[in-house]
């Protein structure tokens, strides 16, 4: 029979039964005698080498003097979702060391954590009536988050700082860096001049608001926000000037505290955009 030792839910199940037995200072042999079974019966289910059915469970908890409802309550408490660290059996220190040794993994994880933090920030804004992360294959516009604010719809694109660009200016007491605002893969895009381009650069109007997480500045979850239309355009020498005008620069300078075109308060930016008629009608 295949070992059940690594089945997470059964592991919690058998650990709970063993904990009840140990709490009552009953040996495996003593419990086996109460059950009229060999000691190996108790040893095998506690080690995960044998499943027990409902009738056997009833007999075990009766021998331990436990009520079935109390056991099931404790089991559901114990079997509630554990952290990924528990599931993988690694410590926070080991995870930290692994991320330090693998910068690309750290950067990828930071990006997803930033999206989670950004979503929590957006949810806290009054008058945000809807927020979701759209499937890449179902959205017409780019954006990591889609939200409705004051009956207008906006797409937010979440980006992070390039870690090697982060600097502290002691004279002016401010942080500076560059946000990488391009896509991860090249794709074919149609430009307003009628030309087609295979590029990682993002388009003017491809999303509504850029959200940059500035965690790299102070180790705190600060975000700054800017309109798509206010971001600097590309100056890549390999593209004609007319094409560059339609493309956003892949590296956008940012600072903390922020300077125009960036805002600290997303709500202020959203209010300005709604009042000026920006954003989409959610029904379109």
Coordinates of C-alpha atoms in Angstrom, one line a residue:
X1 CA 0.0 0.0 0.0
X2 CA 1.3 3.5 -0.9
X3 CA 2.4 5.5 2.2
X4 CA -0.1 8.3 3.2
X5 CA 2.6 10.1 5.2
X6 CA 2.6 13.1 2.8
X7 CA -1.1 13.5 2.3
X8 CA -1.6 16.9 4.0
X9 CA -5.2 16.4 5.2
X10 CA -4.6 12.8 6.4
X11 CA -1.4 14.0 8.1
X12 CA -3.4 16.5 10.2
X13 CA -5.9 13.7 10.9
X14 CA -3.4 11.2 12.2
X15 CA -1.4 13.8 14.1
X16 CA -4.6 14.9 15.9
X17 CA -5.4 11.3 16.9
X18 CA -1.8 10.8 18.2
X19 CA -2.0 14.1 20.1
X20 CA -5.2 12.9 21.9
X21 CA -3.5 9.7 22.8
X22 CA -0.3 11.4 24.1
X23 CA -2.3 14.0 26.0
X24 CA -3.9 11.2 28.0
X25 CA -0.5 9.5 28.5
X26 CA -1.8 6.3 26.8
X27 CA 0.8 4.2 24.9
X28 CA 0.2 2.7 21.5
X29 CA 0.1 -0.8 23.1
X30 CA -2.5 0.3 25.7
X31 CA -4.7 1.8 23.1
X32 CA -4.4 -1.3 20.9
X33 CA -5.4 -3.5 23.8
X34 CA -8.6 -1.3 24.3
X35 CA -9.4 -1.8 20.6
X36 CA -8.6 -5.5 20.6
X37 CA -6.0 -4.9 17.9
X38 CA -2.2 -5.4 17.6
X39 CA 0.0 -2.5 18.4
X40 CA 1.0 -2.3 14.7
X41 CA -2.6 -1.1 13.9
X42 CA -2.1 2.0 16.0
X43 CA 1.5 2.5 14.8
X44 CA 0.5 2.2 11.1
X45 CA -2.3 4.7 11.1
X46 CA -0.3 7.2 13.2
X47 CA 2.6 6.9 10.8
X48 CA 0.4 7.3 7.7
X49 CA 1.0 3.8 6.5
X50 CA -2.7 2.8 6.9
X51 CA -6.0 4.5 6.4
X52 CA -8.8 4.0 8.9
X53 CA -12.5 4.0 7.9
X54 CA -15.3 5.7 9.8
X55 CA -16.1 2.6 11.9
X56 CA -12.5 2.3 13.0
X57 CA -12.4 6.0 13.7
X58 CA -15.5 5.8 15.9
X59 CA -13.9 2.9 17.8
X60 CA -10.6 4.8 18.3
X61 CA -12.2 8.0 19.6
X62 CA -14.5 6.0 21.9
X63 CA -11.4 4.2 23.3
X64 CA -9.8 7.6 23.9
X65 CA -13.0 9.0 25.6
X66 CA -13.6 11.6 22.9
X67 CA -16.9 12.8 21.5
X68 CA -17.1 12.5 17.7
X69 CA -18.4 16.1 17.3
X70 CA -15.5 17.4 19.4
X71 CA -13.0 15.5 17.3
X72 CA -14.5 16.7 14.0
X73 CA -14.5 20.3 15.3
X74 CA -10.8 20.0 16.3
X75 CA -9.9 18.3 13.0
X76 CA -11.4 21.1 10.9
X77 CA -9.6 23.7 13.0
X78 CA -6.3 21.8 12.5
X79 CA -6.9 21.1 8.8
X80 CA -7.6 24.8 8.0
X81 CA -5.4 25.9 5.1
X82 CA -1.7 26.1 6.2
X83 CA 0.9 28.4 4.9
X84 CA 3.0 27.4 1.9
X85 CA 5.9 27.3 4.2
X86 CA 4.2 24.5 6.2
X87 CA 3.2 22.7 3.0
X88 CA 6.8 22.8 1.6
X89 CA 8.3 22.2 5.1
X90 CA 10.7 25.2 4.9
X91 CA 11.3 28.0 7.4
X92 CA 11.0 31.7 6.8
X93 CA 14.8 31.9 7.0
X94 CA 15.2 29.3 4.3
X95 CA 12.8 31.1 2.0
X96 CA 14.6 34.4 2.6
X97 CA 17.9 32.8 1.7
X98 CA 16.5 31.2 -1.4
X99 CA 15.1 34.6 -2.6
X100 CA 18.5 36.3 -1.9
X101 CA 20.2 33.7 -4.0
X102 CA 17.8 33.9 -6.9
X103 CA 17.1 37.6 -7.7
X104 CA 14.8 36.7 -10.7
X105 CA 12.6 34.7 -8.4
X106 CA 12.5 37.5 -5.8
X107 CA 11.6 40.0 -8.5
X108 CA 8.7 37.7 -9.8
X109 CA 7.4 37.1 -6.3
X110 CA 7.6 40.8 -5.4
X111 CA 5.5 41.6 -8.5
X112 CA 2.7 39.4 -7.4
X113 CA 2.9 40.7 -3.8
X114 CA 2.7 44.2 -5.2
X115 CA -0.5 43.4 -7.1
X116 CA -2.0 42.0 -3.9
X117 CA -1.0 45.1 -2.0
X118 CA -2.3 47.4 -4.8
X119 CA -5.6 45.6 -4.9
X120 CA -6.0 46.1 -1.1
X121 CA -5.3 49.8 -1.5
X122 CA -7.8 50.2 -4.3
X123 CA -10.5 48.3 -2.4
X124 CA -10.1 50.7 0.5
X125 CA -11.0 53.7 -1.7
X126 CA -14.6 55.0 -1.3
X127 CA -16.7 54.9 -4.5
X128 CA -14.8 52.0 -5.9
X129 CA -17.7 49.7 -6.7
X130 CA -15.9 46.9 -8.6
X131 CA -12.4 45.6 -9.0
X132 CA -11.0 42.5 -10.6
X133 CA -8.0 41.1 -12.4
X134 CA -9.0 40.3 -16.0
X135 CA -7.8 37.3 -17.9
X136 CA -5.1 38.1 -20.3
X137 CA -7.1 36.6 -23.2
X138 CA -10.4 38.3 -22.3
X139 CA -9.4 42.0 -22.0
X140 CA -9.3 44.5 -24.8
X141 CA -7.0 46.8 -23.0
X142 CA -3.8 46.1 -21.0
X143 CA -3.9 46.3 -17.2
X144 CA -3.3 44.2 -14.1
X145 CA -6.4 45.5 -12.4
X146 CA -9.8 46.7 -13.7
X147 CA -11.9 48.9 -11.5
X148 CA -15.0 51.0 -11.6
X149 CA -14.9 54.4 -9.7
X150 CA -17.7 56.9 -9.8
X151 CA -19.3 54.9 -12.6
X152 CA -16.2 55.1 -14.8
X153 CA -14.0 52.2 -15.6
X154 CA -10.2 52.2 -15.5
X155 CA -7.3 49.8 -16.2
X156 CA -4.3 49.9 -13.8
X157 CA -0.9 48.6 -14.9
X158 CA 1.3 47.6 -12.0
X159 CA 5.1 47.9 -12.3
X160 CA 8.1 47.8 -10.1
X161 CA 11.4 49.6 -9.8
X162 CA 14.6 48.2 -11.3
X163 CA 16.5 47.3 -8.2
X164 CA 19.9 48.4 -9.7
X165 CA 18.5 51.9 -10.4
X166 CA 17.6 52.7 -6.8
X167 CA 19.6 55.5 -5.3
X168 CA 19.5 57.7 -2.2
X169 CA 20.3 61.4 -2.6
X170 CA 21.7 62.6 0.8
X171 CA 21.8 66.2 -0.3
X172 CA 18.2 66.5 -1.3
X173 CA 17.0 63.7 1.0
X174 CA 15.1 61.8 -1.6
X175 CA 15.1 58.5 -3.4
X176 CA 15.3 58.0 -7.1
X177 CA 15.0 55.1 -9.5
X178 CA 13.5 53.8 -12.7
X179 CA 10.3 51.8 -13.2
X180 CA 10.4 49.2 -15.9
X181 CA 7.2 49.8 -17.8
X182 CA 7.6 47.5 -20.9
X183 CA 6.1 44.0 -21.4
X184 CA 7.8 40.8 -20.6
X185 CA 7.5 39.4 -24.2
X186 CA 7.5 40.9 -27.7
X187 CA 4.2 41.1 -29.5
X188 CA 2.9 42.6 -32.7
X189 CA 1.1 45.9 -32.2
X190 CA -0.7 48.3 -34.7
X191 CA 0.4 51.9 -34.4
X192 CA -1.7 55.0 -35.2
X193 CA 0.4 55.7 -38.3
X194 CA -0.8 52.4 -39.8
X195 CA 2.5 50.6 -39.3
X196 CA 3.0 47.3 -37.4
X197 CA 5.7 46.8 -34.8
X198 CA 7.0 43.7 -33.0
X199 CA 8.1 45.1 -29.6
X200 CA 8.0 44.8 -25.8
X201 CA 7.1 48.5 -25.4
X202 CA 3.6 49.6 -24.4
X203 CA 1.3 51.9 -26.3
X204 CA -0.2 55.2 -25.4
X205 CA -3.7 54.5 -24.4
X206 CA -3.0 50.8 -23.8
X207 CA -4.0 51.2 -20.2
X208 CA -5.2 54.2 -18.1
X209 CA -3.1 54.5 -15.0
X210 CA 0.4 53.3 -14.2
X211 CA 0.9 52.1 -10.6
X212 CA 4.6 51.9 -9.5
X213 CA 5.4 50.1 -6.2
X214 CA 8.2 51.9 -4.5
X215 CA 9.0 49.2 -1.9
X216 CA 12.6 49.3 -3.0
X217 CA 13.0 52.8 -1.7
X218 CA 12.3 52.5 2.0
X219 CA 11.2 48.8 2.4
X220 CA 7.6 50.1 2.8
X221 CA 4.6 49.5 0.5
X222 CA 4.4 52.9 -1.1
X223 CA 2.7 53.3 -4.5
X224 CA 2.7 56.2 -6.9
X225 CA 0.4 56.7 -9.9
X226 CA 0.4 58.5 -13.2
X227 CA -1.9 58.8 -16.3
X228 CA -0.8 56.8 -19.3
X229 CA -0.9 60.0 -21.3
X230 CA 1.5 61.8 -19.0
X231 CA 4.3 59.2 -19.2
X232 CA 7.4 59.8 -21.2
X233 CA 7.6 58.4 -24.7
X234 CA 10.2 56.1 -26.2
X235 CA 13.4 57.5 -27.6
X236 CA 14.7 54.2 -29.0
X237 CA 17.0 54.9 -31.9
X238 CA 15.9 51.8 -33.7
X239 CA 12.3 53.1 -34.3
X240 CA 11.3 56.1 -36.4
X241 CA 10.3 59.2 -34.5
X242 CA 6.6 58.9 -35.5
X243 CA 6.5 55.4 -33.9
X244 CA 8.3 56.5 -30.8
X245 CA 5.6 59.1 -30.2
X246 CA 3.1 56.3 -29.8
X247 CA 5.2 54.2 -27.4
X248 CA 5.9 54.6 -23.7
X249 CA 9.5 54.6 -22.6
X250 CA 10.6 51.2 -21.2
X251 CA 12.3 53.0 -18.2
X252 CA 10.4 55.7 -16.5
X253 CA 12.2 57.9 -13.9
X254 CA 10.5 58.0 -10.5
X255 CA 11.3 59.5 -7.1
X256 CA 10.1 59.4 -3.5
X257 CA 8.6 61.8 -2.5
X258 CA 7.1 61.7 -6.0
X259 CA 7.2 64.5 -8.6
X260 CA 4.8 65.2 -11.5
X261 CA 3.4 63.4 -13.4
X262 CA 3.1 61.0 -10.4
X263 CA 0.5 61.2 -7.6
X264 CA 0.7 59.6 -4.1
X265 CA -3.1 59.5 -3.7
X266 CA -4.8 57.3 -6.3
X267 CA -8.2 58.8 -5.3
X268 CA -7.1 62.3 -6.2
X269 CA -5.9 61.1 -9.6
X270 CA -9.1 59.2 -10.2
X271 CA -11.3 62.2 -9.3
X272 CA -9.4 64.4 -11.7
X273 CA -9.8 61.8 -14.5
X274 CA -13.5 61.3 -13.9
X275 CA -14.1 65.1 -13.7
X276 CA -12.3 65.6 -17.0
X277 CA -14.3 62.9 -18.7
X278 CA -11.6 60.2 -18.8
X279 CA -12.2 56.5 -18.2
X280 CA -14.7 54.3 -20.0
X281 CA -18.4 53.7 -19.6
X282 CA -18.5 50.3 -17.8
X283 CA -21.2 49.1 -20.1
X284 CA -19.2 49.7 -23.3

